[in-house]
Coordinates of C-alpha atoms in Angstrom, one line a residue:
T25 CA 132.3 -51.3 -33.9
T26 CA 130.3 -49.0 -31.7
A27 CA 126.8 -50.2 -30.6
V28 CA 124.1 -47.6 -30.8
P29 CA 121.8 -47.9 -27.8
T30 CA 118.2 -48.3 -28.6
P31 CA 116.1 -45.6 -26.9
T32 CA 113.5 -46.8 -24.6
V33 CA 110.2 -44.8 -24.7
A34 CA 108.0 -45.2 -21.7
V35 CA 104.3 -45.1 -22.8
P36 CA 102.2 -43.8 -20.0
T37 CA 99.3 -46.0 -19.1
P38 CA 96.2 -43.8 -19.1
T39 CA 94.4 -43.9 -15.8
T40 CA 90.6 -43.9 -16.0
A41 CA 89.0 -42.4 -13.0
A42 CA 86.0 -44.3 -11.8
P43 CA 82.8 -42.2 -12.2
T44 CA 81.6 -40.6 -9.0
P45 CA 78.2 -41.9 -8.0
P46 CA 75.6 -39.1 -7.8
T47 CA 74.8 -37.9 -4.4
V48 CA 71.3 -38.7 -3.4
S49 CA 69.7 -36.5 -0.7
P50 CA 67.7 -38.5 1.7
T51 CA 64.0 -38.2 1.3
V52 CA 62.5 -36.0 4.0
A53 CA 59.0 -36.9 5.0
P54 CA 56.6 -33.9 5.0
T55 CA 55.9 -32.4 8.3
A56 CA 52.3 -33.1 9.2
A57 CA 50.2 -30.0 9.7
P58 CA 49.5 -29.3 13.3
T59 CA 46.1 -30.5 14.5
V60 CA 43.8 -27.7 15.3
S61 CA 40.9 -28.5 17.6
P62 CA 37.8 -26.9 16.2
S63 CA 36.2 -24.3 18.3
V64 CA 32.9 -25.4 19.7
A65 CA 30.4 -22.6 20.1
P66 CA 28.6 -22.7 23.4
T67 CA 25.2 -24.3 23.1
A68 CA 22.5 -21.7 23.4
T69 CA 19.3 -22.5 25.3
V70 CA 16.3 -21.3 23.4
T71 CA 13.0 -21.2 25.1
V72 CA 10.1 -21.6 22.7
P73 CA 6.9 -20.1 24.1
Q74 CA 4.0 -22.5 24.1
M75 CA 1.1 -21.2 22.1
T76 CA -2.5 -22.2 22.6
T77 CA -4.2 -22.7 19.3
P78 CA -7.9 -22.2 19.2
E79 CA -9.9 -25.4 18.6
A80 CA -11.3 -24.3 15.3
S81 CA -7.8 -23.8 13.8
T82 CA -6.1 -26.9 15.2
P83 CA -4.0 -28.3 12.3
T84 CA -5.0 -31.9 11.7
M85 CA -5.9 -34.3 8.8
C86 CA -9.4 -35.2 7.8
S87 CA -10.4 -38.1 5.6
P88 CA -12.1 -37.6 3.2
R89 CA -10.7 -34.2 2.5
C90 CA -12.7 -31.1 3.5
G91 CA -14.4 -28.8 1.0
L92 CA -12.6 -25.8 -0.6
Q93 CA -14.1 -23.3 1.9
A94 CA -13.8 -25.6 5.0
S95 CA -11.2 -26.5 7.6
C96 CA -10.3 -29.7 9.3
V97 CA -10.5 -29.3 13.1
L98 CA -10.1 -31.6 16.1
R99 CA -13.0 -31.6 18.6
D100 CA -13.1 -34.0 21.5
N101 CA -10.3 -36.0 19.8
V102 CA -12.5 -36.4 16.7
T103 CA -11.6 -34.8 13.4
Q104 CA -14.3 -33.1 11.4
C105 CA -14.7 -30.7 8.6
V106 CA -16.2 -27.3 9.4
C107 CA -17.1 -24.5 7.0
N108 CA -15.1 -21.3 7.3
A109 CA -16.6 -18.2 8.7
G110 CA -19.1 -16.6 6.3
F111 CA -19.9 -20.0 4.7
G112 CA -22.5 -22.6 5.6
G113 CA -22.8 -26.3 4.8
D114 CA -21.7 -29.7 6.0
G115 CA -17.9 -29.1 5.7
F116 CA -17.6 -30.8 2.3
T117 CA -19.9 -28.5 0.4
C118 CA -19.8 -24.9 1.7
T119 CA -21.7 -22.0 0.2
D120 CA -21.5 -18.3 0.9
V121 CA -23.9 -17.0 3.6
N122 CA -25.8 -13.9 2.3
E123 CA -25.8 -11.8 5.5
C124 CA -28.0 -9.2 3.7
D125 CA -30.9 -11.7 3.5
A126 CA -30.8 -12.5 7.1
D127 CA -33.6 -11.5 9.4
D128 CA -31.2 -9.5 11.4
N129 CA -29.8 -7.4 8.5
P130 CA -26.5 -5.9 9.8
C131 CA -26.9 -2.6 8.0
T132 CA -29.5 -0.8 10.1
G133 CA -28.3 2.8 9.8
P134 CA -30.3 5.4 8.0
N135 CA -29.7 5.9 4.3
E136 CA -27.5 2.7 3.9
R137 CA -27.9 -0.6 2.2
C138 CA -26.3 -4.0 2.7
V139 CA -24.2 -5.4 -0.1
N140 CA -23.2 -9.1 0.1
R141 CA -19.6 -10.2 -0.6
P142 CA -17.9 -13.6 -0.4
A143 CA -17.7 -14.5 3.3
T144 CA -18.6 -10.9 4.4
F145 CA -20.7 -7.9 3.6
D146 CA -20.5 -4.1 3.2
C147 CA -22.9 -1.4 4.5
L148 CA -22.8 1.2 1.7
C149 CA -24.4 4.6 1.7
L150 CA -27.2 5.3 -0.7
P151 CA -26.4 7.6 -3.6
T152 CA -25.8 11.2 -2.6
Y153 CA -25.0 10.1 1.0
I154 CA -21.5 9.7 2.5
R155 CA -19.8 8.8 5.7
L156 CA -17.4 11.2 7.3
P157 CA -15.8 9.5 10.3
A158 CA -13.2 12.3 10.7
Q159 CA -16.1 14.7 11.3
G160 CA -17.8 12.4 13.6
L161 CA -20.4 11.4 11.0
D162 CA -20.5 7.6 11.1
N163 CA -24.0 7.4 9.7
C164 CA -24.7 8.0 6.0
T165 CA -25.1 11.8 5.7
A166 CA -26.8 13.6 2.8
T167 CA -24.5 15.3 0.3
S168 CA -25.0 17.9 -2.3
R169 CA -22.7 19.0 -5.1
H170 CA -22.2 22.6 -6.1
T171 CA -20.3 24.4 -8.8
V172 CA -18.8 27.6 -7.5
D173 CA -17.2 30.2 -9.9
V174 CA -14.6 32.3 -8.1
T175 CA -13.8 35.6 -9.7
Y176 CA -10.4 36.9 -8.8
K177 CA -10.0 40.5 -7.9
N178 CA -7.0 42.8 -7.5
D179 CA -6.4 42.9 -11.3
T180 CA -5.5 39.2 -11.5
A181 CA -5.7 38.4 -15.2
F182 CA -6.0 35.2 -17.2
D183 CA -2.5 34.1 -18.3
P184 CA -2.3 31.5 -21.0
T185 CA 1.1 30.4 -19.7
Q186 CA -0.5 29.5 -16.4
H187 CA -4.2 29.0 -16.8
V188 CA -4.5 26.9 -19.9
E189 CA -4.4 23.2 -19.2
G190 CA -1.0 21.7 -20.3
S191 CA 0.8 25.0 -20.0
A192 CA 4.0 25.2 -17.9
G193 CA 2.5 26.9 -14.9
Y194 CA -0.9 25.2 -14.9
D195 CA -0.4 22.6 -12.3
A196 CA 1.1 25.0 -9.8
E197 CA -1.7 27.5 -10.3
R198 CA -4.3 24.7 -9.9
Q199 CA -2.8 23.6 -6.7
R200 CA -2.6 27.1 -5.4
H201 CA -6.2 27.8 -6.2
L202 CA -7.4 24.6 -4.6
A203 CA -5.5 25.4 -1.4
E204 CA -7.1 28.9 -1.2
F205 CA -10.5 27.6 -2.2
D206 CA -10.4 24.9 0.5
A207 CA -9.6 27.5 3.1
L208 CA -12.5 29.6 1.8
V209 CA -15.0 26.7 2.0
D210 CA -13.7 25.6 5.5
A211 CA -14.3 29.1 6.8
W212 CA -17.8 29.1 5.3
V213 CA -19.0 25.8 6.6
D214 CA -17.8 26.6 10.1
K215 CA -20.6 29.2 10.1
V216 CA -23.3 26.9 8.9
P217 CA -24.8 24.4 11.4
N218 CA -24.9 20.7 10.4
V219 CA -22.9 21.1 7.2
H220 CA -19.5 19.7 6.5
K221 CA -17.1 19.8 3.5
A222 CA -16.8 16.4 1.9
A223 CA -14.7 17.1 -1.1
T224 CA -13.6 19.8 -3.6
E225 CA -12.6 19.2 -7.2
F226 CA -11.1 21.7 -9.6
N227 CA -12.7 22.2 -13.0
S228 CA -11.0 24.9 -15.0
F229 CA -9.8 28.5 -15.4
R230 CA -11.4 30.8 -17.8
E231 CA -11.1 34.4 -19.0
G232 CA -13.1 37.3 -17.6
S233 CA -10.5 38.8 -15.2
L234 CA -9.7 35.3 -13.9
I235 CA -12.5 32.9 -13.1
A236 CA -11.9 29.5 -11.5
S237 CA -14.6 26.9 -11.6
T238 CA -14.6 24.5 -8.7
D239 CA -17.0 21.9 -7.4
V240 CA -17.6 21.4 -3.7
T241 CA -19.5 18.5 -2.2
L242 CA -21.2 19.3 1.1
A243 CA -22.5 16.8 3.6
G244 CA -25.2 17.4 6.2
L245 CA -28.5 19.0 5.7
P246 CA -29.6 18.9 2.0
Q247 CA -28.4 22.1 0.3
S248 CA -29.8 23.8 -2.8
S249 CA -28.4 22.8 -6.2
T250 CA -26.5 26.0 -6.7
V251 CA -24.5 28.3 -4.4
S252 CA -24.3 31.9 -5.5
E253 CA -21.4 34.2 -5.0
R254 CA -23.3 36.1 -2.4
E255 CA -23.8 32.9 -0.3
V256 CA -20.1 32.1 -0.2
S257 CA -18.9 35.7 -0.2
S258 CA -16.3 36.4 2.4
P259 CA -13.2 38.6 2.8
A260 CA -11.2 35.6 1.8
L261 CA -13.1 35.4 -1.5
M262 CA -12.6 39.1 -2.2
S263 CA -8.9 38.8 -1.7
L264 CA -8.4 36.0 -4.2

C-alpha cells in the first residue's frame, strides 16, 4: 500500500501597509510690512500782516441789536449802534438822508438837478443837456438833435438786397454808412466853435438815388432844429 502525500498549500498572509500620515507644512507667519516713517513737511512760517481797522467798522456785538441800516462799533471801549453813511437816526431806527433837500445842495452846476437815491444821490442833467467828459465837458451842456438826409452820389443806387431792413446785406451797409457819416460829422464839428458830437443814430435807407437818413445829436451852443445839406456839405459828403 502506497501512501499518497497530502499537498501542503501555503496561504500567503496579506500584509496591510499602515496609511502614511499626511505631510503638514509648518505654518509660516506672514512677514510684517516694513514700517515707513511718514515724511514730515517742513513747517512754513507765515507772517500775517497786521491790519488797522477803522473805528467805525470794528466788528463787535451790540445788545440790543442795531437797526437794519446801522453798524455796531466800539468807541472808547463802549459798543454803540451808528447809522451807516447816507442814513440818519439813533442807530436803531435809521432813515435815508435826502441830500437834495440839504441847504448845501451838492448839485450846483448849471443845467443840472439833484435826484435822491437810498444812501446817495445823483446830479442829472436837465432834458436836452448832456455831460461829455471825454470832450472835457464836465458840466451839463446843451444838446440839439438833427435829422440829416445824405444823398449818395457817383451813381450809387438803392439796392433791395442791401438797403431794405432785414435783407442779407442790410447790417453791413448800415454799419458802413454810420462809419462814413461819423467821419463826416467829426470833420464838420471840428470847424464849428463850441460844438461837439454827442451821438449819431441811423434811421433808414430810401430810394431816390440812395438816401440815408441819420440823426445826429450835437452838444454845445444851442443849434437850429434842422441842418440843411448846405450846412453839412463837404467833399466827404459829395464822395459818399
